[in-house]
Amino acid sequence: MPGAAKQFCVIIYFSACIAALSAREVKITVQDADLFIPLEGAVIHAWDGLEYNCDENGELVLEVPEGRQFLIQALYPGYETGRLLITQEGSEFTLPLRLGGVMEGRELVIEGRSPLSSETKSGRSVAISGEALERSSQIGFVEDVMTAVKLLPGVGYSGMFNALPSIRGGHPGDLTAVLDGFYIESPYHWGGGFSIFDPHMVGSARLSHGIFSTRYGHTISGLLEISSKKADPHQAELELGLSTSAVNLNLSFPFNEKGGLMAMGKATYWDPFVWAVKQISKVTDNETLDMINAVTTAPYIRSAEITTNYRFNTDLEWTNAIFIGADGVGADYLNENDDADIKSKSRMVFDWDNLQGFFISGLGFNPRNDMMLKAAAGAGFTRMLINGMIDYDYLKYSADSLTYTLGPDDLDIDFKGTQTALNVQGRIDYDWSMGKGFLLGAGVQELYSWREAETKGKVFLEGRLDDFPSIAPFILPLGITTLDLYLHFPTRIENEIINQMVNSSAYTLLEYSSPEGRFGAEAGLRLDHLYFIGKDFTIQTMPVLNPRLNLDFNLFKNRGVFESFDLTAGTGLFSSSNDAIAGISVSSGIDDFTLRPNRSWTSVLGFKTDLRGGWSFNMEGYYKYVFDRSYTYTLVSPGSEAETVYRFDGDGVVLGFDLQLQKFDSRYWDGWLSYTFTYAKYHESENISDGLGDVTTLEDSGWYYPYFHRFHNINLVLNFKPSRNFNIYTRLGLASGMPKPKVGAIKAYDVLLLDENGMPVIGEDGKPTIIKKYKRSSYYDENSRTTWSIPLDVKFSFFIFKPGSKVTTEIYLAVENLFSLVYSAKANTSFNTYTGKEDTGSDSANYEMPIPMVSFGMKWSY
């Protein structure tokens, strides 16, 4: 035994020597967040197992391993829990703590953290967490993390009821979301109106829109990384939230101070709001508000998540998360029109139901102090049902010596769709801190998805007669002497698709950080491959290589008002597969190696400076070339089913810059001002040309601004704190207009009715039925845009701290879209295609409520 003990001591000694050779010193300061006074006497348990005490200035100089990140967690008597990441860069860190009732005395604990997680990093990503995330996302009728994400630089304004923004000029559908490392195929409620990420269930959000690590892929625009809340391993916690339309409940239990379980749930109750708006619609003359009377099933969201984490020892941790969510809405709209020229009676029915869920499990293991191994696997499903129809009893027209009556066969449309998707995925990630600032990473990932979709329906289309030369021989013998006609014909939609996709990926990377963080570099290579499996066919694709490189330079530190000044430069390739390929069938005629993933080559150049007094300024310029982008178009002829054509040669050019001036948390105020400029143009070699009914002529699209493009996006976010118990959050946005078609005057035109067989409808007089409708020319003009959008939101929060307890209560009152009573963005008006009369109040450029959205809520936590 003495010999064994001696041997053990020698091992410990040499281990400590090796660690010391690759260690660095950091100074940690713990202080009161409001008064800026040091909190003397905090005890820190360091990575080496020894105890340290902060001095009278609340400071501690500590040696930590080089090339690693650490998380400080602080529990100080009478103060709320605080956390701060000790990054690989920087040597001085401040941890402010806020008063929050009586708490047991505990110590600051430093725990090793995987290199897979990091803070906001110039040229790569921007993160939001803690109070900033809560203030900006816990607002409105549906509290949503995307409400906060949409305020970040590089994100285009998309409106209140749209969780699909454009990220640095990319298509909204190109944004990929990851929850705790698990790729979410459809992270949305109501088809994209809101995300599934409830702020009461989320710990942090990070948007990567630069040259992010090769650890992640499946996107050419942006990656949204969401981290779930996790249970405190030391104490039980309870949080109850009540808002205008939802109730939230979070409950967590510790597992013997080694982990815990947290259960989170949310349920909406929109029925009172729907009832209130119905009453308002009765006393106001607003067509948009009148639509609320059609609601049969009030919009609803139900979601729940359970997370567990358990650390068996200092080297092994197990985490799990399970989520299930549902959403839906229903409407039944009866419309009777009794104008002088036209009388009609119709009914519109719409029902939407969506269910999704997934399970994730992961293990984190440190085989040695300088190695990290993570393995994760999960499975998920979604099921969507949609049913819609418009049924006409009649439509009678009588004006200008023309009289006709249309019935259900001429006007009724319907659509029914179901979609079921399953996915299974797994990944293994390995990191090795090689010493002297080098870190080597590698990993493999597999993502399998299965999708079944069935759509049935009938719609009506219109096209010029001279665009369908095959129809003319059947029409001219019936007494029609002119080809200057439009055809009105029904088209049946019947599709049943069962497809599978196997995405295989592997990556490797090498990171370097010089002493004191003066220079850093990350070089990586990612390999992605897609194998497509359809019903009775398969499609092989070529693997794609995605190299990426980032360089970081710290030019100087602590000079005058500058705490640091950093430059970053990066370039890389990215790939993904969008929804355009989901409907490929054997009849599509796609051969092996014809299908290609979407690609983009992106380069970023930026700088960031931290200033004394808690200020930071960041600016990044970027260029992105999009190529091999998938797109589709549809060919339709009377009497035949629609044909979808797939192409994989779309391209685009995006360039712009973002800047952000941020004031970090201080006694009386904090916030940020961001500005984003984006130039984005796209192009397709084959496209259906502009013009009503021109459904067969194809031509090059030319370079155009996409529908979601905005040149300018400005966000001013301010948080005022007059007292410890009162907070005022404000957000003012300025967003330039989106493209809108250039339109001409409304003119009458003649329309020949065709039946489902493509033959003319014969009237009671034995002649083909020709009616008069109205249209206006519409064409693309890159100088035609909607007016600016100016959203203004205000939130008042009141905090109640109960002396002698851990109970905290927050009550808030919020008003969104405050300017809507006096201003709204304008677009083209709509008009009645049978009378030619413009619809009043139809020139809004969005689908938001024409009144401010008032909401309130209460959060009680223990």
PDB file of C-alpha atoms in Angstrom, residues 510-699:
ATOM      1  CA  LEU A 510      -8.703  22.068 -36.277  1.00  0.00           C
ATOM      2  CA  GLU A 511      -8.883  25.083 -33.967  1.00  0.00           C
ATOM      3  CA  TYR A 512      -6.015  27.196 -32.708  1.00  0.00           C
ATOM      4  CA  SER A 513      -5.926  29.949 -30.096  1.00  0.00           C
ATOM      5  CA  SER A 514      -2.699  31.754 -29.299  1.00  0.00           C
ATOM      6  CA  PRO A 515      -1.734  32.774 -25.763  1.00  0.00           C
ATOM      7  CA  GLU A 516      -3.875  35.652 -24.463  1.00  0.00           C
ATOM      8  CA  GLY A 517      -6.156  35.234 -27.479  1.00  0.00           C
ATOM      9  CA  ARG A 518      -4.160  37.410 -29.885  1.00  0.00           C
ATOM     10  CA  PHE A 519      -4.785  35.096 -32.833  1.00  0.00           C
ATOM     11  CA  GLY A 520      -7.264  32.328 -33.489  1.00  0.00           C
ATOM     12  CA  ALA A 521      -8.058  30.096 -36.429  1.00  0.00           C
ATOM     13  CA  GLU A 522     -10.512  27.366 -37.301  1.00  0.00           C
ATOM     14  CA  ALA A 523     -10.215  25.217 -40.419  1.00  0.00           C
ATOM     15  CA  GLY A 524     -12.693  22.461 -41.124  1.00  0.00           C
ATOM     16  CA  LEU A 525     -13.990  20.169 -43.830  1.00  0.00           C
ATOM     17  CA  ARG A 526     -17.486  18.691 -43.977  1.00  0.00           C
ATOM     18  CA  LEU A 527     -18.723  15.943 -46.300  1.00  0.00           C
ATOM     19  CA  ASP A 528     -22.468  15.706 -47.003  1.00  0.00           C
ATOM     20  CA  HIS A 529     -24.269  13.099 -49.098  1.00  0.00           C
ATOM     21  CA  LEU A 530     -27.957  12.648 -49.974  1.00  0.00           C
ATOM     22  CA  TYR A 531     -29.544   9.400 -51.098  1.00  0.00           C
ATOM     23  CA  PHE A 532     -33.157   9.729 -52.271  1.00  0.00           C
ATOM     24  CA  ILE A 533     -35.539   6.743 -52.107  1.00  0.00           C
ATOM     25  CA  GLY A 534     -38.975   7.008 -53.698  1.00  0.00           C
ATOM     26  CA  LYS A 535     -41.754   4.590 -54.524  1.00  0.00           C
ATOM     27  CA  ASP A 536     -40.303   2.197 -57.116  1.00  0.00           C
ATOM     28  CA  PHE A 537     -37.233   4.375 -57.758  1.00  0.00           C
ATOM     29  CA  THR A 538     -34.059   5.746 -56.185  1.00  0.00           C
ATOM     30  CA  ILE A 539     -31.853   8.739 -56.961  1.00  0.00           C
ATOM     31  CA  GLN A 540     -28.140   8.790 -56.253  1.00  0.00           C
ATOM     32  CA  THR A 541     -26.391  12.139 -55.788  1.00  0.00           C
ATOM     33  CA  MET A 542     -22.783  13.244 -55.744  1.00  0.00           C
ATOM     34  CA  PRO A 543     -21.259  13.857 -52.303  1.00  0.00           C
ATOM     35  CA  VAL A 544     -20.366  17.502 -51.709  1.00  0.00           C
ATOM     36  CA  LEU A 545     -17.371  18.904 -49.842  1.00  0.00           C
ATOM     37  CA  ASN A 546     -17.849  21.962 -47.657  1.00  0.00           C
ATOM     38  CA  PRO A 547     -14.520  23.435 -46.479  1.00  0.00           C
ATOM     39  CA  ARG A 548     -14.632  26.382 -44.050  1.00  0.00           C
ATOM     40  CA  LEU A 549     -11.986  28.693 -42.646  1.00  0.00           C
ATOM     41  CA  ASN A 550     -12.117  31.379 -39.943  1.00  0.00           C
ATOM     42  CA  LEU A 551      -9.313  33.712 -38.825  1.00  0.00           C
ATOM     43  CA  ASP A 552      -9.530  35.927 -35.724  1.00  0.00           C
ATOM     44  CA  PHE A 553      -7.111  38.724 -34.825  1.00  0.00           C
ATOM     45  CA  ASN A 554      -6.966  40.706 -31.604  1.00  0.00           C
ATOM     46  CA  LEU A 555      -5.209  43.941 -32.559  1.00  0.00           C
ATOM     47  CA  PHE A 556      -4.951  45.420 -29.071  1.00  0.00           C
ATOM     48  CA  LYS A 557      -6.410  45.402 -25.565  1.00  0.00           C
ATOM     49  CA  ASN A 558      -6.943  48.003 -22.837  1.00  0.00           C
ATOM     50  CA  ARG A 559      -5.996  51.134 -24.734  1.00  0.00           C
ATOM     51  CA  GLY A 560      -7.875  54.221 -23.636  1.00  0.00           C
ATOM     52  CA  VAL A 561     -11.612  53.610 -23.852  1.00  0.00           C
ATOM     53  CA  PHE A 562     -11.019  50.384 -25.783  1.00  0.00           C
ATOM     54  CA  GLU A 563     -11.006  47.142 -23.852  1.00  0.00           C
ATOM     55  CA  SER A 564     -10.335  45.151 -27.029  1.00  0.00           C
ATOM     56  CA  PHE A 565     -10.384  45.483 -30.807  1.00  0.00           C
ATOM     57  CA  ASP A 566     -10.791  42.337 -32.914  1.00  0.00           C
ATOM     58  CA  LEU A 567     -10.874  41.545 -36.631  1.00  0.00           C
ATOM     59  CA  THR A 568     -12.394  38.406 -38.131  1.00  0.00           C
ATOM     60  CA  ALA A 569     -12.401  36.942 -41.625  1.00  0.00           C
ATOM     61  CA  GLY A 570     -13.949  33.743 -42.874  1.00  0.00           C
ATOM     62  CA  THR A 571     -15.069  31.878 -45.956  1.00  0.00           C
ATOM     63  CA  GLY A 572     -16.775  28.563 -46.542  1.00  0.00           C
ATOM     64  CA  LEU A 573     -19.167  26.365 -48.495  1.00  0.00           C
ATOM     65  CA  PHE A 574     -22.559  25.153 -47.281  1.00  0.00           C
ATOM     66  CA  SER A 575     -25.189  22.726 -48.607  1.00  0.00           C
ATOM     67  CA  SER A 576     -28.792  21.743 -47.880  1.00  0.00           C
ATOM     68  CA  SER A 577     -31.917  20.171 -49.353  1.00  0.00           C
ATOM     69  CA  ASN A 578     -35.093  22.263 -49.415  1.00  0.00           C
ATOM     70  CA  ASP A 579     -38.779  21.325 -49.573  1.00  0.00           C
ATOM     71  CA  ALA A 580     -38.833  21.724 -53.353  1.00  0.00           C
ATOM     72  CA  ILE A 581     -37.627  18.126 -53.799  1.00  0.00           C
ATOM     73  CA  ALA A 582     -40.072  16.554 -51.336  1.00  0.00           C
ATOM     74  CA  GLY A 583     -42.673  15.795 -54.018  1.00  0.00           C
ATOM     75  CA  ILE A 584     -40.418  14.029 -56.552  1.00  0.00           C
ATOM     76  CA  SER A 585     -42.051  10.906 -57.994  1.00  0.00           C
ATOM     77  CA  VAL A 586     -41.065   8.299 -60.565  1.00  0.00           C
ATOM     78  CA  SER A 587     -42.915  10.297 -63.243  1.00  0.00           C
ATOM     79  CA  SER A 588     -40.698  13.320 -62.558  1.00  0.00           C
ATOM     80  CA  GLY A 589     -37.946  11.675 -64.581  1.00  0.00           C
ATOM     81  CA  ILE A 590     -35.033  12.634 -62.309  1.00  0.00           C
ATOM     82  CA  ASP A 591     -31.955  10.533 -63.145  1.00  0.00           C
ATOM     83  CA  ASP A 592     -29.041   9.657 -60.900  1.00  0.00           C
ATOM     84  CA  PHE A 593     -26.710  12.596 -60.225  1.00  0.00           C
ATOM     85  CA  THR A 594     -29.221  15.045 -61.738  1.00  0.00           C
ATOM     86  CA  LEU A 595     -30.560  15.950 -58.307  1.00  0.00           C
ATOM     87  CA  ARG A 596     -28.120  18.257 -56.543  1.00  0.00           C
ATOM     88  CA  PRO A 597     -28.232  19.815 -53.072  1.00  0.00           C
ATOM     89  CA  ASN A 598     -28.531  23.569 -52.721  1.00  0.00           C
ATOM     90  CA  ARG A 599     -25.111  25.191 -52.342  1.00  0.00           C
ATOM     91  CA  SER A 600     -23.774  28.522 -51.191  1.00  0.00           C
ATOM     92  CA  TRP A 601     -20.332  30.035 -50.909  1.00  0.00           C
ATOM     93  CA  THR A 602     -20.199  32.676 -48.163  1.00  0.00           C
ATOM     94  CA  SER A 603     -17.427  35.050 -47.092  1.00  0.00           C
ATOM     95  CA  VAL A 604     -17.484  37.346 -44.057  1.00  0.00           C
ATOM     96  CA  LEU A 605     -15.207  40.211 -42.952  1.00  0.00           C
ATOM     97  CA  GLY A 606     -15.858  42.049 -39.713  1.00  0.00           C
ATOM     98  CA  PHE A 607     -14.570  43.765 -36.625  1.00  0.00           C
ATOM     99  CA  LYS A 608     -15.700  44.012 -33.018  1.00  0.00           C
ATOM    100  CA  THR A 609     -14.641  46.393 -30.294  1.00  0.00           C
ATOM    101  CA  ASP A 610     -15.527  46.332 -26.595  1.00  0.00           C
ATOM    102  CA  LEU A 611     -15.534  49.713 -24.890  1.00  0.00           C
ATOM    103  CA  ARG A 612     -15.327  50.668 -21.261  1.00  0.00           C
ATOM    104  CA  GLY A 613     -18.606  51.294 -19.522  1.00  0.00           C
ATOM    105  CA  GLY A 614     -20.230  48.150 -20.892  1.00  0.00           C
ATOM    106  CA  TRP A 615     -20.419  49.149 -24.581  1.00  0.00           C
ATOM    107  CA  SER A 616     -19.736  46.984 -27.630  1.00  0.00           C
ATOM    108  CA  PHE A 617     -19.765  47.693 -31.361  1.00  0.00           C
ATOM    109  CA  ASN A 618     -19.753  44.998 -34.030  1.00  0.00           C
ATOM    110  CA  MET A 619     -19.812  45.301 -37.831  1.00  0.00           C
ATOM    111  CA  GLU A 620     -19.718  42.542 -40.434  1.00  0.00           C
ATOM    112  CA  GLY A 621     -19.797  42.611 -44.221  1.00  0.00           C
ATOM    113  CA  TYR A 622     -20.657  39.505 -46.215  1.00  0.00           C
ATOM    114  CA  TYR A 623     -20.945  38.125 -49.731  1.00  0.00           C
ATOM    115  CA  LYS A 624     -22.908  34.986 -50.593  1.00  0.00           C
ATOM    116  CA  TYR A 625     -23.217  33.214 -53.928  1.00  0.00           C
ATOM    117  CA  VAL A 626     -26.059  30.675 -54.108  1.00  0.00           C
ATOM    118  CA  PHE A 627     -25.930  27.959 -56.765  1.00  0.00           C
ATOM    119  CA  ASP A 628     -27.568  24.623 -57.652  1.00  0.00           C
ATOM    120  CA  ARG A 629     -30.733  25.861 -55.923  1.00  0.00           C
ATOM    121  CA  SER A 630     -33.780  23.592 -56.368  1.00  0.00           C
ATOM    122  CA  TYR A 631     -37.011  25.090 -57.689  1.00  0.00           C
ATOM    123  CA  THR A 632     -40.198  23.940 -59.419  1.00  0.00           C
ATOM    124  CA  TYR A 633     -42.859  25.216 -61.770  1.00  0.00           C
ATOM    125  CA  THR A 634     -46.193  23.749 -62.860  1.00  0.00           C
ATOM    126  CA  LEU A 635     -47.604  23.195 -66.342  1.00  0.00           C
ATOM    127  CA  VAL A 636     -51.375  23.041 -66.732  1.00  0.00           C
ATOM    128  CA  SER A 637     -53.649  22.357 -69.725  1.00  0.00           C
ATOM    129  CA  PRO A 638     -57.465  22.123 -69.783  1.00  0.00           C
ATOM    130  CA  GLY A 639     -58.720  18.586 -69.276  1.00  0.00           C
ATOM    131  CA  SER A 640     -55.428  17.272 -67.847  1.00  0.00           C
ATOM    132  CA  GLU A 641     -53.709  17.095 -64.482  1.00  0.00           C
ATOM    133  CA  ALA A 642     -51.073  19.611 -63.472  1.00  0.00           C
ATOM    134  CA  GLU A 643     -47.458  18.600 -64.130  1.00  0.00           C
ATOM    135  CA  THR A 644     -44.677  19.675 -61.738  1.00  0.00           C
ATOM    136  CA  VAL A 645     -41.256  20.235 -63.292  1.00  0.00           C
ATOM    137  CA  TYR A 646     -38.090  20.085 -61.134  1.00  0.00           C
ATOM    138  CA  ARG A 647     -34.943  22.045 -61.842  1.00  0.00           C
ATOM    139  CA  PHE A 648     -31.654  22.277 -59.925  1.00  0.00           C
ATOM    140  CA  ASP A 649     -29.820  25.202 -61.495  1.00  0.00           C
ATOM    141  CA  GLY A 650     -31.150  28.232 -59.630  1.00  0.00           C
ATOM    142  CA  ASP A 651     -28.612  30.777 -58.449  1.00  0.00           C
ATOM    143  CA  GLY A 652     -28.437  33.982 -56.485  1.00  0.00           C
ATOM    144  CA  VAL A 653     -26.136  36.760 -55.314  1.00  0.00           C
ATOM    145  CA  VAL A 654     -26.402  38.270 -51.837  1.00  0.00           C
ATOM    146  CA  LEU A 655     -24.213  40.930 -50.270  1.00  0.00           C
ATOM    147  CA  GLY A 656     -24.603  43.350 -47.403  1.00  0.00           C
ATOM    148  CA  PHE A 657     -23.472  44.327 -43.947  1.00  0.00           C
ATOM    149  CA  ASP A 658     -24.747  44.337 -40.349  1.00  0.00           C
ATOM    150  CA  LEU A 659     -23.795  46.587 -37.495  1.00  0.00           C
ATOM    151  CA  GLN A 660     -24.778  46.552 -33.845  1.00  0.00           C
ATOM    152  CA  LEU A 661     -24.104  49.013 -31.040  1.00  0.00           C
ATOM    153  CA  GLN A 662     -24.891  47.379 -27.708  1.00  0.00           C
ATOM    154  CA  LYS A 663     -25.025  48.628 -24.123  1.00  0.00           C
ATOM    155  CA  PHE A 664     -24.724  45.771 -21.683  1.00  0.00           C
ATOM    156  CA  ASP A 665     -26.612  45.420 -18.442  1.00  0.00           C
ATOM    157  CA  SER A 666     -26.278  48.423 -16.140  1.00  0.00           C
ATOM    158  CA  ARG A 667     -28.172  49.966 -13.253  1.00  0.00           C
ATOM    159  CA  TYR A 668     -30.629  52.075 -15.244  1.00  0.00           C
ATOM    160  CA  TRP A 669     -30.706  50.916 -18.851  1.00  0.00           C
ATOM    161  CA  ASP A 670     -29.362  48.592 -21.520  1.00  0.00           C
ATOM    162  CA  GLY A 671     -30.211  47.608 -25.101  1.00  0.00           C
ATOM    163  CA  TRP A 672     -28.904  47.748 -28.627  1.00  0.00           C
ATOM    164  CA  LEU A 673     -29.234  49.469 -31.981  1.00  0.00           C
ATOM    165  CA  SER A 674     -28.783  47.313 -35.079  1.00  0.00           C
ATOM    166  CA  TYR A 675     -28.840  48.047 -38.787  1.00  0.00           C
ATOM    167  CA  THR A 676     -28.840  45.536 -41.646  1.00  0.00           C
ATOM    168  CA  PHE A 677     -28.360  46.304 -45.328  1.00  0.00           C
ATOM    169  CA  THR A 678     -29.099  43.489 -47.767  1.00  0.00           C
ATOM    170  CA  TYR A 679     -28.814  43.259 -51.533  1.00  0.00           C
ATOM    171  CA  ALA A 680     -30.205  39.954 -52.813  1.00  0.00           C
ATOM    172  CA  LYS A 681     -31.089  38.864 -56.340  1.00  0.00           C
ATOM    173  CA  TYR A 682     -32.069  35.416 -57.579  1.00  0.00           C
ATOM    174  CA  HIS A 683     -32.367  33.782 -60.984  1.00  0.00           C
ATOM    175  CA  GLU A 684     -33.896  30.694 -62.647  1.00  0.00           C
ATOM    176  CA  SER A 685     -33.158  29.515 -66.163  1.00  0.00           C
ATOM    177  CA  GLU A 686     -36.769  28.347 -66.652  1.00  0.00           C
ATOM    178  CA  ASN A 687     -39.752  30.196 -65.318  1.00  0.00           C
ATOM    179  CA  ILE A 688     -43.427  30.771 -66.098  1.00  0.00           C
ATOM    180  CA  SER A 689     -43.555  34.238 -67.622  1.00  0.00           C
ATOM    181  CA  ASP A 690     -45.548  37.073 -66.106  1.00  0.00           C
ATOM    182  CA  GLY A 691     -49.094  37.761 -67.233  1.00  0.00           C
ATOM    183  CA  LEU A 692     -52.495  36.421 -66.295  1.00  0.00           C
ATOM    184  CA  GLY A 693     -53.068  32.854 -67.484  1.00  0.00           C
ATOM    185  CA  ASP A 694     -49.821  32.417 -69.420  1.00  0.00           C
ATOM    186  CA  VAL A 695     -49.370  28.876 -68.072  1.00  0.00           C
ATOM    187  CA  THR A 696     -47.339  27.252 -70.847  1.00  0.00           C
ATOM    188  CA  THR A 697     -44.754  29.729 -72.125  1.00  0.00           C
ATOM    189  CA  LEU A 698     -41.392  29.413 -70.363  1.00  0.00           C
ATOM    190  CA  GLU A 699     -38.555  31.877 -70.333  1.00  0.00           C
TER     191      GLU A 699
END
